[in-house]
CSV table of C-alpha atoms in Angstrom, one decimal:
chain,number,residue,atom,x,y,z
A,1,MET,CA,133.8,115.1,65.9
A,2,THR,CA,132.7,112.5,68.3
A,3,THR,CA,129.9,110.0,67.8
A,4,GLY,CA,127.6,108.7,70.5
A,5,SER,CA,128.9,111.1,73.1
A,6,VAL,CA,127.0,113.8,74.9
A,7,SER,CA,128.6,117.1,75.5
A,8,PRO,CA,129.2,117.9,79.1
A,9,ARG,CA,127.0,121.0,78.8
A,10,ARG,CA,124.1,118.9,77.4
A,11,ALA,CA,124.5,116.3,80.1
A,12,ASP,CA,124.5,119.1,82.7
A,13,THR,CA,121.4,120.6,81.2
A,14,ARG,CA,119.6,117.2,81.4
A,15,ARG,CA,120.7,116.7,85.0
A,16,ASN,CA,119.5,120.2,85.9
A,17,HIS,CA,116.2,119.5,84.2
A,18,GLU,CA,115.7,116.3,86.1
A,19,ARG,CA,116.7,117.9,89.4
A,20,ILE,CA,114.2,120.7,88.8
A,21,LEU,CA,111.4,118.2,88.1
A,22,THR,CA,112.3,116.1,91.2
A,23,ALA,CA,112.3,119.2,93.4
A,24,ALA,CA,109.1,120.5,91.9
A,25,ALA,CA,107.3,117.1,92.4
A,26,LYS,CA,108.3,117.1,96.0
A,27,SER,CA,107.1,120.7,96.4
A,28,LEU,CA,103.8,120.0,94.7
A,29,THR,CA,103.3,116.9,96.7
A,30,ARG,CA,103.7,118.8,100.0
A,31,SER,CA,102.0,122.0,99.3
A,32,GLY,CA,100.5,122.0,95.8
A,33,GLU,CA,102.2,125.3,95.2
A,34,VAL,CA,105.0,126.3,92.8
A,35,SER,CA,107.8,128.6,94.2
A,36,PHE,CA,110.5,128.8,91.6
A,37,ASN,CA,112.9,130.2,94.2
A,38,ALA,CA,112.2,127.2,96.6
A,39,ILE,CA,112.4,124.7,93.8
A,40,ALA,CA,115.7,126.2,92.5
A,41,LYS,CA,117.2,126.1,96.0
A,42,GLN,CA,116.1,122.5,96.5
A,43,ALA,CA,117.4,121.5,93.0
A,44,GLY,CA,120.7,123.2,93.6
A,45,VAL,CA,120.3,125.5,90.6
A,46,GLY,CA,119.7,129.2,90.1
A,47,VAL,CA,116.2,130.5,89.7
A,48,GLY,CA,117.1,131.6,86.2
A,49,THR,CA,117.9,128.0,85.3
A,50,VAL,CA,114.4,127.0,86.4
A,51,TYR,CA,112.8,129.7,84.3
A,52,ARG,CA,115.0,128.7,81.2
A,53,HIS,CA,113.6,125.2,81.5
A,54,PHE,CA,110.1,126.1,82.5
A,55,PRO,CA,109.0,129.7,81.6
A,56,THR,CA,105.7,129.5,83.6
A,57,PRO,CA,104.4,127.7,86.6
A,58,GLU,CA,101.9,125.9,84.4
A,59,ALA,CA,104.7,124.6,82.2
A,60,LEU,CA,106.5,123.2,85.2
A,61,ILE,CA,103.4,121.6,86.7
A,62,LEU,CA,102.5,119.9,83.3
A,63,ALA,CA,106.1,118.7,83.0
A,64,VAL,CA,106.0,117.2,86.5
A,65,TYR,CA,102.6,115.5,85.6
A,66,ARG,CA,104.0,114.1,82.4
A,67,ARG,CA,107.0,112.7,84.2
A,68,GLU,CA,104.8,111.1,86.9
A,69,VAL,CA,102.5,109.6,84.3
A,70,SER,CA,105.6,108.3,82.4
A,71,GLN,CA,106.8,106.6,85.5
A,72,LEU,CA,103.4,104.9,86.0
A,73,VAL,CA,103.4,103.7,82.4
A,74,ASP,CA,107.0,102.7,82.2
A,75,VAL,CA,106.8,100.3,85.1
A,76,VAL,CA,104.2,98.0,83.5
A,77,PRO,CA,106.6,95.9,81.4
A,78,SER,CA,108.8,95.1,84.4
A,79,LEU,CA,105.8,94.2,86.4
A,80,LEU,CA,104.6,91.8,83.7
A,81,GLU,CA,108.1,90.2,83.7
A,82,LYS,CA,108.2,89.8,87.4
A,83,TYR,CA,104.6,88.7,88.2
A,84,THR,CA,101.7,86.8,86.8
A,85,PRO,CA,99.4,89.0,84.7
A,86,GLU,CA,96.8,89.2,87.5
A,87,GLN,CA,99.5,90.1,90.2
A,88,ALA,CA,101.0,92.6,87.8
A,89,PHE,CA,97.7,94.3,87.4
A,90,ARG,CA,97.1,94.3,91.2
A,91,THR,CA,100.6,95.5,92.0
A,92,TRP,CA,100.4,98.3,89.4
A,93,THR,CA,97.0,99.4,90.8
A,94,ILE,CA,97.9,99.2,94.5
A,95,ASP,CA,101.7,100.0,94.6
A,96,HIS,CA,101.9,102.5,91.8
A,97,LEU,CA,98.6,104.0,90.7
A,98,ALA,CA,96.9,104.2,94.1
A,99,HIS,CA,100.1,105.2,95.8
A,100,TYR,CA,100.5,108.0,93.3
A,101,MET,CA,97.0,109.2,93.8
A,102,MET,CA,97.2,109.2,97.6
A,103,THR,CA,100.6,110.9,97.8
A,104,LYS,CA,100.2,113.4,95.0
A,105,ARG,CA,97.1,115.3,96.1
A,106,GLY,CA,99.0,118.6,95.9
A,107,LEU,CA,100.0,117.9,92.4
A,108,ALA,CA,96.4,117.1,91.5
A,109,ASP,CA,95.3,120.5,92.8
A,110,ALA,CA,98.1,122.3,91.0
A,111,LEU,CA,97.3,120.4,87.8
A,112,ARG,CA,93.6,121.4,88.0
A,113,THR,CA,94.7,125.1,88.3
A,114,ALA,CA,97.3,124.8,85.6
A,115,THR,CA,94.9,123.2,83.1
A,116,ALA,CA,91.9,125.5,84.0
A,117,ASN,CA,92.5,127.6,80.9
A,118,ARG,CA,92.9,124.6,78.6
A,119,GLY,CA,89.9,122.7,80.1
A,120,GLU,CA,91.5,119.3,80.2
A,121,LEU,CA,94.6,117.3,81.0
A,122,PRO,CA,97.2,116.7,78.2
A,123,VAL,CA,95.8,114.1,75.8
A,124,ASN,CA,99.1,112.3,75.5
A,125,ALA,CA,99.1,111.5,79.3
A,126,TYR,CA,95.6,110.1,79.1
A,127,GLN,CA,96.6,108.0,76.1
A,128,ALA,CA,99.7,106.7,77.9
A,129,MET,CA,97.5,105.6,80.8
A,130,ILE,CA,95.1,103.9,78.4
A,131,GLY,CA,98.1,102.1,76.9
A,132,ALA,CA,99.3,100.9,80.3
A,133,VAL,CA,95.9,99.5,81.1
A,134,SER,CA,95.6,98.0,77.6
A,135,THR,CA,98.9,96.2,78.1
A,136,LEU,CA,97.9,94.8,81.5
A,137,LEU,CA,94.5,93.8,80.2
A,138,LYS,CA,95.9,92.0,77.1
A,139,ALA,CA,98.3,90.0,79.3
A,140,ASN,CA,95.3,89.0,81.5
A,141,VAL,CA,93.1,88.2,78.6
A,142,ASP,CA,95.9,86.0,77.2
A,143,ALA,CA,96.2,84.3,80.6
A,144,GLY,CA,92.4,83.8,80.8
A,145,THR,CA,91.9,85.8,83.9
A,146,VAL,CA,89.7,88.6,82.5
A,147,ARG,CA,87.1,88.9,79.8
A,148,ALA,CA,88.3,89.7,76.3
A,149,ASP,CA,85.5,92.3,75.8
A,150,LEU,CA,86.8,94.8,78.3
A,151,GLU,CA,87.5,98.3,77.2
A,152,PRO,CA,90.7,99.9,78.7
A,153,GLN,CA,88.8,103.3,79.0
A,154,THR,CA,86.1,101.6,81.1
A,155,VAL,CA,88.7,99.9,83.4
A,156,LEU,CA,90.5,103.2,83.8
A,157,ARG,CA,87.3,105.0,84.7
A,158,GLY,CA,86.6,102.2,87.3
A,159,LEU,CA,90.1,102.8,88.7
A,160,GLY,CA,89.2,106.5,88.9
A,161,GLY,CA,87.3,105.6,92.0
A,162,LEU,CA,90.7,105.7,93.7
A,163,LEU,CA,90.4,109.4,93.7
A,164,TYR,CA,87.7,109.3,96.3
A,165,LEU,CA,89.8,107.4,98.9
A,166,ASP,CA,91.0,109.2,102.0
A,167,PRO,CA,94.8,109.5,101.9
A,168,ASN,CA,94.7,109.9,105.7
A,169,GLY,CA,92.7,106.8,106.2
A,170,ASP,CA,93.3,103.1,105.6
A,171,TRP,CA,93.6,103.7,101.9
A,172,GLN,CA,95.5,100.5,101.2
A,173,ARG,CA,92.6,98.4,102.5
A,174,ASP,CA,90.2,100.5,100.6
A,175,VAL,CA,92.2,100.1,97.4
A,176,ALA,CA,92.3,96.3,97.8
A,177,ASP,CA,88.5,96.3,98.3
A,178,LEU,CA,87.9,98.4,95.2
A,179,LEU,CA,90.3,96.3,93.2
A,180,ASP,CA,88.5,93.1,94.3
A,181,LEU,CA,85.2,94.5,93.2
A,182,LEU,CA,86.6,95.6,89.8
A,183,TRP,CA,88.4,92.3,89.4
A,184,ARG,CA,85.1,90.3,90.0
A,185,GLY,CA,83.4,92.4,87.3
A,186,MET,CA,86.3,92.0,84.9
A,187,GLY,CA,86.7,88.2,85.5
A,188,THR,CA,85.9,85.5,83.0
A,189,GLY,CA,83.3,83.9,85.4
A,190,ARG,CA,85.5,80.9,85.9
A,191,ALA,CA,86.4,80.1,89.4
């Protein structure tokens, strides 16, 4: 018996799982459609392997969405280590959240279809995003750059305006303008 080691089969299973999610994310970004055959080919696995990991297209779409949200959330601590709280918030919004929203339109369409029967997005993904915004807000409150009475849900709703930007236009400038507007509203009033 070994301790702390992972069997080669389990490691292979995890690698296949990740390759499938990566291929599916690319496919959904491009077309918004799920083709298990195309995803299997791109991931370098058999189509049966895709079905074993994700028995339905909806399950695959939701797994891709959870993975994408996790990446958005997981980057927050490293941004706060690297930048001032204000710059971390701005970098997260522009380079991560807005970039995600502009490049993942196909995923958004597929997600709407996949969740049509359920009526809403997975609650844990929403809570994770609220947690990321809460962490960024707390750092900024502690730094004195934003008001202490801000609700993370309200800030996230404000950032929801990013969904209305044109991914084919000058969305980086539009994101900066929206962020400046939000930042003025979130500010402490000190210049």
